[in-house]
Amino acid sequence: MSACVFCRIVAGEIPASVVHEDDDTIAFMDIGSVNPGHVLVATKRHAENLFRLDEASGAAVGRALVRVARAIEKAFAPEGLSQYQANGELAGQTVFHYHVHLVPRRRDDGMKIDWPARNPGRDSLEADAAAIRKALQQEAGGR
Ligand code: AMP
Ligand code: ZN
């Protein structure tokens, strides 16, 4: 069994509210959510950062990010959508598996994100995931 929490989510060993999945990528709600609609987009393969992936996988992650970000905008209509990523021990990371945080933002949120984040609970995460999945389907239909 892997010790990496995101590898365990990919393997289905830890529950997650998944919004998108393809051959290279999985996107799910962050349990430590800063704002409603906060999604983590992660690679399926264990790699610490984007530049440890092969180019095709890196491109696939980019494509998933674009789709998921647009679906979050459609579902939550935030005033901003921030993209955060850091990697490695020296960046204070706890999970060493490439992931991007997509955080819906409001004008009065302030510059710094609140941390530790709130834990909205599984029902709330599932409801947020369902709203994003619906928006993804609508966007796919419109393509
Ligand atoms: P960091 O390495 O600081 O980017 O933190 C890892 C991120 O993963 C944090 O935002 C956590 O809230 C999030 N996280 C950790 N465990 C889980 C999990 N089981 N499901 C969803 N998100 C998680
Ligand atoms: Zn991993």
mmCIF file of C-alpha atoms and ligand atoms in Angstrom:
data_model
loop_
_atom_site.group_PDB
_atom_site.id
_atom_site.type_symbol
_atom_site.label_atom_id
_atom_site.label_comp_id
_atom_site.label_asym_id
_atom_site.label_seq_id
_atom_site.Cartn_x
_atom_site.Cartn_y
_atom_site.Cartn_z
ATOM 1 C CA MET A 1 0.000 0.000 0.000
ATOM 2 C CA SER A 2 1.305 3.456 -0.902
ATOM 3 C CA ALA A 3 2.056 5.962 1.822
ATOM 4 C CA CYS A 4 1.141 8.850 -0.475
ATOM 5 C CA VAL A 5 -2.357 10.155 0.196
ATOM 6 C CA PHE A 6 -3.011 11.140 -3.421
ATOM 7 C CA CYS A 7 -1.774 7.762 -4.742
ATOM 8 C CA ARG A 8 -4.221 6.169 -2.321
ATOM 9 C CA ILE A 9 -7.053 8.350 -3.665
ATOM 10 C CA VAL A 10 -6.120 7.306 -7.237
ATOM 11 C CA ALA A 11 -6.184 3.653 -6.095
ATOM 12 C CA GLY A 12 -9.626 4.144 -4.507
ATOM 13 C CA GLU A 13 -8.307 3.379 -1.011
ATOM 14 C CA ILE A 14 -9.324 6.779 0.376
ATOM 15 C CA PRO A 15 -12.723 8.334 -0.401
ATOM 16 C CA ALA A 16 -12.721 11.511 -2.448
ATOM 17 C CA SER A 17 -15.362 13.661 -4.107
ATOM 18 C CA VAL A 18 -14.084 13.283 -7.647
ATOM 19 C CA VAL A 19 -15.083 15.856 -10.267
ATOM 20 C CA HIS A 20 -12.982 14.691 -13.233
ATOM 21 C CA GLU A 21 -10.890 11.688 -14.175
ATOM 22 C CA ASP A 22 -8.995 10.742 -17.351
ATOM 23 C CA ASP A 23 -5.973 8.546 -18.193
ATOM 24 C CA ASP A 24 -3.462 10.990 -16.698
ATOM 25 C CA THR A 25 -5.402 13.129 -14.266
ATOM 26 C CA ILE A 26 -7.795 13.083 -11.336
ATOM 27 C CA ALA A 27 -9.527 16.133 -9.850
ATOM 28 C CA PHE A 28 -11.316 16.073 -6.500
ATOM 29 C CA MET A 29 -12.539 18.409 -3.780
ATOM 30 C CA ASP A 30 -9.915 19.494 -1.238
ATOM 31 C CA ILE A 31 -11.039 18.245 2.186
ATOM 32 C CA GLY A 32 -9.244 21.177 3.788
ATOM 33 C CA SER A 33 -11.205 23.659 1.739
ATOM 34 C CA VAL A 34 -10.333 27.354 1.698
ATOM 35 C CA ASN A 35 -13.544 28.305 -0.119
ATOM 36 C CA PRO A 36 -16.476 26.311 -1.524
ATOM 37 C CA GLY A 37 -15.511 24.801 -4.855
ATOM 38 C CA HIS A 38 -11.828 24.382 -3.963
ATOM 39 C CA VAL A 39 -10.548 21.569 -6.200
ATOM 40 C CA LEU A 40 -7.239 19.736 -6.369
ATOM 41 C CA VAL A 41 -6.156 18.677 -9.833
ATOM 42 C CA ALA A 42 -3.519 15.935 -9.508
ATOM 43 C CA THR A 43 -1.599 13.597 -11.768
ATOM 44 C CA LYS A 44 -2.460 9.935 -11.504
ATOM 45 C CA ARG A 45 1.231 9.069 -11.560
ATOM 46 C CA HIS A 46 3.283 9.817 -8.502
ATOM 47 C CA ALA A 47 5.577 12.656 -9.541
ATOM 48 C CA GLU A 48 6.600 15.535 -7.328
ATOM 49 C CA ASN A 49 6.093 18.238 -9.921
ATOM 50 C CA LEU A 50 5.150 18.994 -13.494
ATOM 51 C CA PHE A 51 8.711 18.909 -14.787
ATOM 52 C CA ARG A 52 9.216 15.316 -13.597
ATOM 53 C CA LEU A 53 6.436 14.163 -15.940
ATOM 54 C CA ASP A 54 6.839 13.258 -19.580
ATOM 55 C CA GLU A 55 5.610 15.984 -21.950
ATOM 56 C CA ALA A 56 2.443 14.171 -23.006
ATOM 57 C CA SER A 57 1.294 13.723 -19.389
ATOM 58 C CA GLY A 58 2.165 17.341 -18.620
ATOM 59 C CA ALA A 59 0.050 18.489 -21.555
ATOM 60 C CA ALA A 60 -2.824 16.266 -20.414
ATOM 61 C CA VAL A 61 -2.739 17.851 -16.954
ATOM 62 C CA GLY A 62 -2.927 21.282 -18.556
ATOM 63 C CA ARG A 63 -5.974 20.275 -20.554
ATOM 64 C CA ALA A 64 -7.721 18.890 -17.459
ATOM 65 C CA LEU A 65 -6.894 22.073 -15.538
ATOM 66 C CA VAL A 66 -8.488 24.278 -18.190
ATOM 67 C CA ARG A 67 -11.660 22.205 -18.255
ATOM 68 C CA VAL A 68 -12.033 21.930 -14.489
ATOM 69 C CA ALA A 69 -11.272 25.628 -13.931
ATOM 70 C CA ARG A 70 -13.936 26.675 -16.444
ATOM 71 C CA ALA A 71 -16.444 24.331 -14.799
ATOM 72 C CA ILE A 72 -15.721 25.830 -11.362
ATOM 73 C CA GLU A 73 -16.290 29.307 -12.812
ATOM 74 C CA LYS A 74 -19.558 28.174 -14.321
ATOM 75 C CA ALA A 75 -20.771 26.402 -11.164
ATOM 76 C CA PHE A 76 -19.722 28.951 -8.519
ATOM 77 C CA ALA A 77 -19.350 32.242 -10.399
ATOM 78 C CA PRO A 78 -16.489 33.354 -8.129
ATOM 79 C CA GLU A 79 -15.070 36.858 -8.469
ATOM 80 C CA GLY A 80 -11.663 35.282 -9.039
ATOM 81 C CA LEU A 81 -10.198 31.802 -9.380
ATOM 82 C CA SER A 82 -6.698 31.415 -7.980
ATOM 83 C CA GLN A 83 -4.272 28.732 -9.039
ATOM 84 C CA TYR A 84 -1.804 27.701 -6.341
ATOM 85 C CA GLN A 85 0.941 25.182 -6.546
ATOM 86 C CA ALA A 86 4.094 24.493 -4.592
ATOM 87 C CA ASN A 87 6.227 21.410 -4.436
ATOM 88 C CA GLY A 88 8.791 19.815 -2.213
ATOM 89 C CA GLU A 89 9.726 19.781 1.435
ATOM 90 C CA LEU A 90 11.363 23.207 1.284
ATOM 91 C CA ALA A 91 8.041 24.690 0.125
ATOM 92 C CA GLY A 92 6.380 23.319 3.268
ATOM 93 C CA GLN A 93 4.450 20.659 1.436
ATOM 94 C CA THR A 94 2.864 17.682 3.153
ATOM 95 C CA VAL A 95 1.913 15.767 -0.003
ATOM 96 C CA PHE A 96 4.760 15.104 -2.460
ATOM 97 C CA HIS A 97 2.598 14.375 -5.446
ATOM 98 C CA TYR A 98 2.012 17.014 -8.121
ATOM 99 C CA HIS A 99 -1.232 18.891 -7.646
ATOM 100 C CA VAL A 100 -2.702 22.277 -8.401
ATOM 101 C CA HIS A 101 -5.162 24.028 -6.085
ATOM 102 C CA LEU A 102 -7.994 25.838 -7.835
ATOM 103 C CA VAL A 103 -9.494 28.175 -5.235
ATOM 104 C CA PRO A 104 -12.612 30.251 -5.940
ATOM 105 C CA ARG A 105 -12.048 33.724 -4.500
ATOM 106 C CA ARG A 106 -14.215 36.640 -3.382
ATOM 107 C CA ARG A 107 -13.081 40.254 -3.437
ATOM 108 C CA ASP A 108 -13.270 40.513 0.379
ATOM 109 C CA ASP A 109 -11.210 37.341 0.962
ATOM 110 C CA GLY A 110 -8.003 39.319 1.373
ATOM 111 C CA MET A 111 -4.638 38.613 -0.205
ATOM 112 C CA LYS A 112 -3.670 35.688 1.973
ATOM 113 C CA ILE A 113 -5.621 32.471 2.051
ATOM 114 C CA ASP A 114 -6.850 31.307 5.467
ATOM 115 C CA TRP A 115 -4.933 28.323 6.759
ATOM 116 C CA PRO A 116 -5.681 25.898 8.309
ATOM 117 C CA ALA A 117 -8.687 25.658 6.085
ATOM 118 C CA ARG A 118 -12.187 24.692 7.170
ATOM 119 C CA ASN A 119 -13.348 21.105 6.739
ATOM 120 C CA PRO A 120 -16.776 21.299 5.067
ATOM 121 C CA GLY A 121 -17.647 17.627 5.580
ATOM 122 C CA ARG A 122 -18.362 14.929 3.019
ATOM 123 C CA ASP A 123 -21.963 15.933 2.183
ATOM 124 C CA SER A 124 -20.946 19.476 1.363
ATOM 125 C CA LEU A 125 -17.968 18.297 -0.707
ATOM 126 C CA GLU A 126 -20.221 15.900 -2.613
ATOM 127 C CA ALA A 127 -22.696 18.695 -3.359
ATOM 128 C CA ASP A 128 -19.884 20.943 -4.635
ATOM 129 C CA ALA A 129 -18.474 18.077 -6.732
ATOM 130 C CA ALA A 130 -21.888 17.409 -8.267
ATOM 131 C CA ALA A 131 -22.238 21.084 -9.278
ATOM 132 C CA ILE A 132 -18.814 21.013 -10.953
ATOM 133 C CA ARG A 133 -19.476 17.677 -12.692
ATOM 134 C CA LYS A 134 -22.708 19.107 -14.098
ATOM 135 C CA ALA A 135 -20.876 22.171 -15.429
ATOM 136 C CA LEU A 136 -18.201 19.922 -16.978
ATOM 137 C CA GLN A 137 -20.886 17.944 -18.794
ATOM 138 C CA GLN A 138 -22.519 21.123 -20.055
ATOM 139 C CA GLU A 139 -19.174 22.452 -21.294
ATOM 140 C CA ALA A 140 -18.397 19.133 -23.014
ATOM 141 C CA GLY A 141 -21.796 19.275 -24.701
ATOM 142 C CA GLY A 142 -21.059 22.784 -25.950
ATOM 143 C CA ARG A 143 -17.707 21.862 -27.510
HETATM 144 P P1 AMP B 1 -0.067 20.714 0.456
HETATM 145 O O1 AMP B 1 0.940 19.605 0.298
HETATM 146 O O2 AMP B 1 0.279 21.696 1.531
HETATM 147 O O3 AMP B 1 -0.487 21.357 -0.841
HETATM 148 O O4 AMP B 1 -1.348 20.044 1.076
HETATM 149 C C1 AMP B 1 -1.998 18.985 0.509
HETATM 150 C C2 AMP B 1 -3.407 19.392 0.233
HETATM 151 O O5 AMP B 1 -4.140 18.195 0.080
HETATM 152 C C3 AMP B 1 -4.091 20.189 1.352
HETATM 153 O O6 AMP B 1 -4.796 21.264 0.752
HETATM 154 C C4 AMP B 1 -5.047 19.188 1.968
HETATM 155 O O7 AMP B 1 -6.243 19.792 2.449
HETATM 156 C C5 AMP B 1 -5.345 18.281 0.786
HETATM 157 N N1 AMP B 1 -5.695 16.926 1.171
HETATM 158 C C6 AMP B 1 -5.025 16.148 2.023
HETATM 159 N N2 AMP B 1 -5.641 14.953 2.157
HETATM 160 C C7 AMP B 1 -6.716 14.985 1.347
HETATM 161 C C8 AMP B 1 -7.751 14.073 1.044
HETATM 162 N N3 AMP B 1 -7.815 12.851 1.607
HETATM 163 N N4 AMP B 1 -8.729 14.468 0.186
HETATM 164 C C9 AMP B 1 -8.689 15.681 -0.365
HETATM 165 N N5 AMP B 1 -7.723 16.591 -0.127
HETATM 166 C C10 AMP B 1 -6.759 16.250 0.732
HETATM 167 ZN ZN ZN B 2 1.522 9.840 -4.885
#
